[in-house]
Tab-separated table of C-alpha atoms in Angstrom:
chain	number	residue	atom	x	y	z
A	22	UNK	CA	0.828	0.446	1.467
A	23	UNK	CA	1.527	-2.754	-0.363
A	24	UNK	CA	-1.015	-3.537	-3.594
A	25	UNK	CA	-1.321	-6.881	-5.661
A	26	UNK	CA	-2.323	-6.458	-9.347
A	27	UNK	CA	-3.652	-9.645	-10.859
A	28	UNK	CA	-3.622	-8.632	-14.393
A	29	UNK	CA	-3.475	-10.628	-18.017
A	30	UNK	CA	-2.424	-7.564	-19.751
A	31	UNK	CA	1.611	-7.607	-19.176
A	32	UNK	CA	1.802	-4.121	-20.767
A	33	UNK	CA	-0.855	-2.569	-18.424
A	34	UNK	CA	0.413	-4.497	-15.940
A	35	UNK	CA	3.603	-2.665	-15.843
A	36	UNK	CA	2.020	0.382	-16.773
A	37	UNK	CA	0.277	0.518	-13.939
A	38	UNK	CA	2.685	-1.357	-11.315
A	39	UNK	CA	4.863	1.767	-12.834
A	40	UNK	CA	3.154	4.478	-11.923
A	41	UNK	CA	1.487	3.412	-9.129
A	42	UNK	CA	5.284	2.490	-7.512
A	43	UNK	CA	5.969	6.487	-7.875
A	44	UNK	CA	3.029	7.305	-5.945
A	45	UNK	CA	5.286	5.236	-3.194
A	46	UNK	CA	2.913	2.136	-3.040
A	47	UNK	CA	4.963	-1.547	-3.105
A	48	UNK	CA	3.041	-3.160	-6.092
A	49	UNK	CA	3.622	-7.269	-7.018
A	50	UNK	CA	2.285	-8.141	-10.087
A	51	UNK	CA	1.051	-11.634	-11.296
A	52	UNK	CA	-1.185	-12.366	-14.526
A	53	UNK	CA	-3.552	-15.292	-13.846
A	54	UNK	CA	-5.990	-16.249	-11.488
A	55	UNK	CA	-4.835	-19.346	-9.623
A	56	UNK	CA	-1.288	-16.861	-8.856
A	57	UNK	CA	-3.546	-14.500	-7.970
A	58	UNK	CA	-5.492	-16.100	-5.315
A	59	UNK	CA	-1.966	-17.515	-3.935
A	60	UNK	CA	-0.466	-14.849	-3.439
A	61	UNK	CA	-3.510	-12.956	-1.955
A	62	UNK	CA	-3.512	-15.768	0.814
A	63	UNK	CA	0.094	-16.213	1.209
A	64	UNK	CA	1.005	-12.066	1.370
A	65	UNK	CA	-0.761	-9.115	3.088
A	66	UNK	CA	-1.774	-6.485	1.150
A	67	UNK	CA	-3.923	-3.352	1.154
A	68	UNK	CA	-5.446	-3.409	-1.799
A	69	UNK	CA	-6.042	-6.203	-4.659
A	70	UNK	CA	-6.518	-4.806	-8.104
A	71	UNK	CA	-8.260	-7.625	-10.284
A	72	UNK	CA	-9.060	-8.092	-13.490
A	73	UNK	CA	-11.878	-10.007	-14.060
A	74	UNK	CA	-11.124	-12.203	-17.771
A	75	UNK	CA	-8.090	-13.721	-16.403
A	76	UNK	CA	-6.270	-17.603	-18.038
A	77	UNK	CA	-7.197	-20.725	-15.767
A	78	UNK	CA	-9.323	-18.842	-13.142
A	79	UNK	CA	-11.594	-15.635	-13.614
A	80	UNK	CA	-11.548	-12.520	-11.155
A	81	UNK	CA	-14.989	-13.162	-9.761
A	82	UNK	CA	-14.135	-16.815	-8.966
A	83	UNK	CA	-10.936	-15.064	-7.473
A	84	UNK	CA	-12.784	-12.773	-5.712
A	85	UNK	CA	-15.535	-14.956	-3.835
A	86	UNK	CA	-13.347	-17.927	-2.773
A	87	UNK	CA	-10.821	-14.897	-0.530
A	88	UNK	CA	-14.460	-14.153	0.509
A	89	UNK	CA	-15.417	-17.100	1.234
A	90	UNK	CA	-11.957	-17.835	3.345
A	91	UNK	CA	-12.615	-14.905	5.326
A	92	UNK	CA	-10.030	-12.402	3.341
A	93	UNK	CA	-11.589	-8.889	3.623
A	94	UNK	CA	-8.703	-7.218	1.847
A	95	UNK	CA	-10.525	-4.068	-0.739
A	96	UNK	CA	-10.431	-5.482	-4.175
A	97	UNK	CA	-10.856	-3.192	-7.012
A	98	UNK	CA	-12.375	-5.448	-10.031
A	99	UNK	CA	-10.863	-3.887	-13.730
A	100	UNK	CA	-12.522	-5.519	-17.010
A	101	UNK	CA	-12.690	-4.700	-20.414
A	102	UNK	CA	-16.265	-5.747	-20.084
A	103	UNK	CA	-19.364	-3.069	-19.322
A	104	UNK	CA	-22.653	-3.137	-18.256
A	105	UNK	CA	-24.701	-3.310	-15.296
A	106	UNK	CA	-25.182	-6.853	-14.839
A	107	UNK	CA	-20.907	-7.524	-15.203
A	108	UNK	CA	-20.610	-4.809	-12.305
A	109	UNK	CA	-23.482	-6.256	-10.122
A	110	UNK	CA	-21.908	-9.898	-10.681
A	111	UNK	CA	-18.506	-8.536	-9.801
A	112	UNK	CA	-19.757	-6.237	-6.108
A	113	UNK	CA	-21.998	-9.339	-5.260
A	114	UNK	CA	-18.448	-11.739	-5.680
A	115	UNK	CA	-17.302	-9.398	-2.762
A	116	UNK	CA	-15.839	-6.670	-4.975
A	117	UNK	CA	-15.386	-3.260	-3.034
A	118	UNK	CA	-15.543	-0.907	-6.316
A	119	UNK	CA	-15.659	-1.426	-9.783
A	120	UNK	CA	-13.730	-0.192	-13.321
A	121	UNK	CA	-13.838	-0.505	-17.039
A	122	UNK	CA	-11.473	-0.474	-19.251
A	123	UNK	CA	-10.272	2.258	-20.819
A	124	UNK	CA	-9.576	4.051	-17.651
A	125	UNK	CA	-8.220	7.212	-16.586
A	126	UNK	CA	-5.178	6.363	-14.697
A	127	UNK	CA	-6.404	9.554	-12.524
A	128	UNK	CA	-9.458	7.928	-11.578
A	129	UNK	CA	-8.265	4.513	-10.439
A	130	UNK	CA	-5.837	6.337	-8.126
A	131	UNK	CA	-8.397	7.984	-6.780
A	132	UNK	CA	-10.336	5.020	-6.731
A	133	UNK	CA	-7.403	3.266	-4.499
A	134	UNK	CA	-6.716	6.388	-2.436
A	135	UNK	CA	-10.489	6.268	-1.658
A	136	UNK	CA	-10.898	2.447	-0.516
A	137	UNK	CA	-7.898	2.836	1.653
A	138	UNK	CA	-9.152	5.384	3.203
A	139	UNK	CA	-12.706	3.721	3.693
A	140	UNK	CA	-10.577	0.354	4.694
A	141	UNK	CA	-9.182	2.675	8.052
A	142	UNK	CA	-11.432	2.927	11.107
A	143	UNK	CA	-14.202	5.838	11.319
A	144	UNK	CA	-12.703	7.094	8.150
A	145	UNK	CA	-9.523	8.963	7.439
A	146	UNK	CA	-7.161	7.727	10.485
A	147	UNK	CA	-4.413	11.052	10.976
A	148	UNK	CA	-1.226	8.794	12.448
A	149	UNK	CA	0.354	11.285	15.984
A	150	UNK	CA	2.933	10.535	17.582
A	151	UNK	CA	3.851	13.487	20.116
A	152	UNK	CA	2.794	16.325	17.633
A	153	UNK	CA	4.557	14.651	14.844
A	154	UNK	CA	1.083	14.061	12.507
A	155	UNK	CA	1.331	12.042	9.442
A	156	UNK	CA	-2.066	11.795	7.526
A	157	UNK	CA	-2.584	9.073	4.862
A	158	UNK	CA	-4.791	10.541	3.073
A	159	UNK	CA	-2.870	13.913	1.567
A	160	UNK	CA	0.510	12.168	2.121
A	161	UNK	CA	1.145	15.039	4.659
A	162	UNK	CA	3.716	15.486	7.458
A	163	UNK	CA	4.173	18.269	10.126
A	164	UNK	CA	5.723	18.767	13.824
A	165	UNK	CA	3.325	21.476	15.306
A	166	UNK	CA	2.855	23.692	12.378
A	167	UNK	CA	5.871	23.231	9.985
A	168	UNK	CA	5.519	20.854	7.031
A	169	UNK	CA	7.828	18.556	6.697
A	170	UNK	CA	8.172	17.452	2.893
A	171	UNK	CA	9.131	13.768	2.234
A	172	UNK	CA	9.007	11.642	-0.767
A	173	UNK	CA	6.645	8.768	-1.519
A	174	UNK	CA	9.242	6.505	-0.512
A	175	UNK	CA	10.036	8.153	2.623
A	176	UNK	CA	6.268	8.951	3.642
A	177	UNK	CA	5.806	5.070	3.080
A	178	UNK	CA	8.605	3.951	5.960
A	179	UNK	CA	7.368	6.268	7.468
A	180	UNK	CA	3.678	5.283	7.741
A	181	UNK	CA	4.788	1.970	8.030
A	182	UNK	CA	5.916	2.720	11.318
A	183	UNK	CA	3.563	5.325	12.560
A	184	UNK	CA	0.563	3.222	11.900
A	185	UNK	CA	2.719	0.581	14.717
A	186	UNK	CA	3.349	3.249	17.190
A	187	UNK	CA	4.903	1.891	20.074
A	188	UNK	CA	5.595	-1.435	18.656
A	189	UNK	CA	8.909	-3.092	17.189
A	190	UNK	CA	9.126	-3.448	13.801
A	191	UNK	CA	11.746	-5.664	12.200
A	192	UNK	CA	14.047	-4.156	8.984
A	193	UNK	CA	12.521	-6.855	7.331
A	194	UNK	CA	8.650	-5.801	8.171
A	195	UNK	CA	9.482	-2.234	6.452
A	196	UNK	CA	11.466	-3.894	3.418
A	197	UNK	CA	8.336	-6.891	2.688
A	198	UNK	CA	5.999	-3.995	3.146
A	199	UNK	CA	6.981	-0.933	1.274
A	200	UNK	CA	9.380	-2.639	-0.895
A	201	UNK	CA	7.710	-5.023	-3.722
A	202	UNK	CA	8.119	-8.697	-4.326
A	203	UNK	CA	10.924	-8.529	-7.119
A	204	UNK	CA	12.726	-5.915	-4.721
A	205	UNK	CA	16.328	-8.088	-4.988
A	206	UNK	CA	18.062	-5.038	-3.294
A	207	UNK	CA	20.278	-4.135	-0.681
A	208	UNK	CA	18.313	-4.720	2.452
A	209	UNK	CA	20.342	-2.305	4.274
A	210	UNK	CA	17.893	0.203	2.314
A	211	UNK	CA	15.389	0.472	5.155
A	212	UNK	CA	18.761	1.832	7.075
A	213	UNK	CA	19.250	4.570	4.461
A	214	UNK	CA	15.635	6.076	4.688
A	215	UNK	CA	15.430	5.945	8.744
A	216	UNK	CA	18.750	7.553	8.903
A	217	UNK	CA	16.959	10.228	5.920
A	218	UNK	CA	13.878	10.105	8.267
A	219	UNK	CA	15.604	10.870	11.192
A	220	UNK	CA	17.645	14.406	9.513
A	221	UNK	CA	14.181	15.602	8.126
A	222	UNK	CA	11.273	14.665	11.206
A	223	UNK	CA	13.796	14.155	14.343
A	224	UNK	CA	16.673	16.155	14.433
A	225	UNK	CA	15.774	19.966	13.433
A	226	UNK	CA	13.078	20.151	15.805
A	227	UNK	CA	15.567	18.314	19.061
A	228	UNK	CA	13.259	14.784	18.596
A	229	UNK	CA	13.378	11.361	18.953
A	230	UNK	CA	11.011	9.272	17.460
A	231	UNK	CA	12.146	6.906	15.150
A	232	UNK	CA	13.856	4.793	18.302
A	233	UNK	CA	16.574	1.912	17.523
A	234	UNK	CA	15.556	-1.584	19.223
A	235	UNK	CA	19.142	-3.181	19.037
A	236	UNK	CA	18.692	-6.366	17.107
A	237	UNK	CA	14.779	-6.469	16.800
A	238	UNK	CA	14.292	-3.562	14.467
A	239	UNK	CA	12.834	0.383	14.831
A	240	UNK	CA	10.274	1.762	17.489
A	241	UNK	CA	8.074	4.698	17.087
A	242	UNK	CA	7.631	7.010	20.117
A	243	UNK	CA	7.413	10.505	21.055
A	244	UNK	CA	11.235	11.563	23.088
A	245	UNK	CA	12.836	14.697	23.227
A	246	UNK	CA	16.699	15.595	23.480
């Protein structure tokens, strides 16, 4: 999952683009509105986090003109203001939750985790591909009944490409979507964790899933031998 925070704050900024990077989301960062709304136009994400008192163009204005364009990407409003009538403004801009600052860092993870989830159709979606089941919302994996244990990092490719079953999806894809914006990298990263992927879901259990498409990218499907 790939999240934009639009925040003035630099330190909490990278506070939270920290922490929220080890719970293996790809998090860009930019601190005023008019960057903001760019990027949210020009760059898919899953989930905008956006302050509302922000230089040369406020979260709310933010906020209603994606509306307004048709964006329906969850945005999760954070302000140092409080009171009723700042939250009402903000959900009536288009806002799909609301939070004050000070936070608990606990809660606004939850508060993603939970939007996400609500974003997916009929609810929580579990991801199966032959009985390979990958479920979003505990960061679980299993073939059959065995747990498979994977980092964020590795859960993240992983969704990536179980949420595109049956579908070709480029190196670069995977890299613009679980890497972040500033990732300046070796691109030949995405190799590393398929190849990981591959030991720990695929090759104990006498799978194929993670398929290569020779010069197009990886393929998802359920193979055996």
């Amino acid at each position: 999952m790939r999240l934009l925070i639009v925040e003035d704050e630099k330190r909490l900024a990278r506070a939270l683009a920290k922490g929220l990077s080890a719970e293996g989301f790809a998090v860009d960062v930019v601190h005023d509105g008019a960057e903001g709304l760019h990027r949210a136009t020009t760059t898919e994400y899953d989930l905008i986090i956006l302050d509302i008192m922000l230089p040369g163009m406020n979260g709310y204005r933010v906020c209603a003109t994606l509306r307004a364009a048709g964006h329906e990407t969850p945005v999760l409003m954070l302000t140092a203001k409080d009171g009723e009538y700042d939250e009402a403004e903000g959900l009536d801009t288009g806002a799909d939750d609301y939070l004050s600052k000070p936070f608990s860092y606990v809660v606004l993870v939850a508060r993603i985790r939970a939007l996400l989830r609500r974003r997916t159709r009929g609810g929580v979606r579990v991801l199966r591909v032959g009985d390979l089941v990958v479920d979003p919302a505990t960061h679980g994996c299993r073939r059959g009944d065995r747990e498979i244990v994977l980092t964020a990092k590795e859960f993240a490719v992983l969704e990536h490409l179980a949420v595109r079953a049956g579908e070709v999806v480029s190196k670069a894809e995977i890299l613009h979507h679980v890497w972040d914006f500033a990732y300046d990298g070796d691109p030949n990263i995405v190799e590393v964790y398929i190849s990981t992927l591959r030991r720990k879901i695929d090759t104990p259990f006498g799978c194929r899933t993670i398929l290569t498409v020779r010069g197009a990218g990886y393929r998802m499907a359920a193979e055996r031998g």
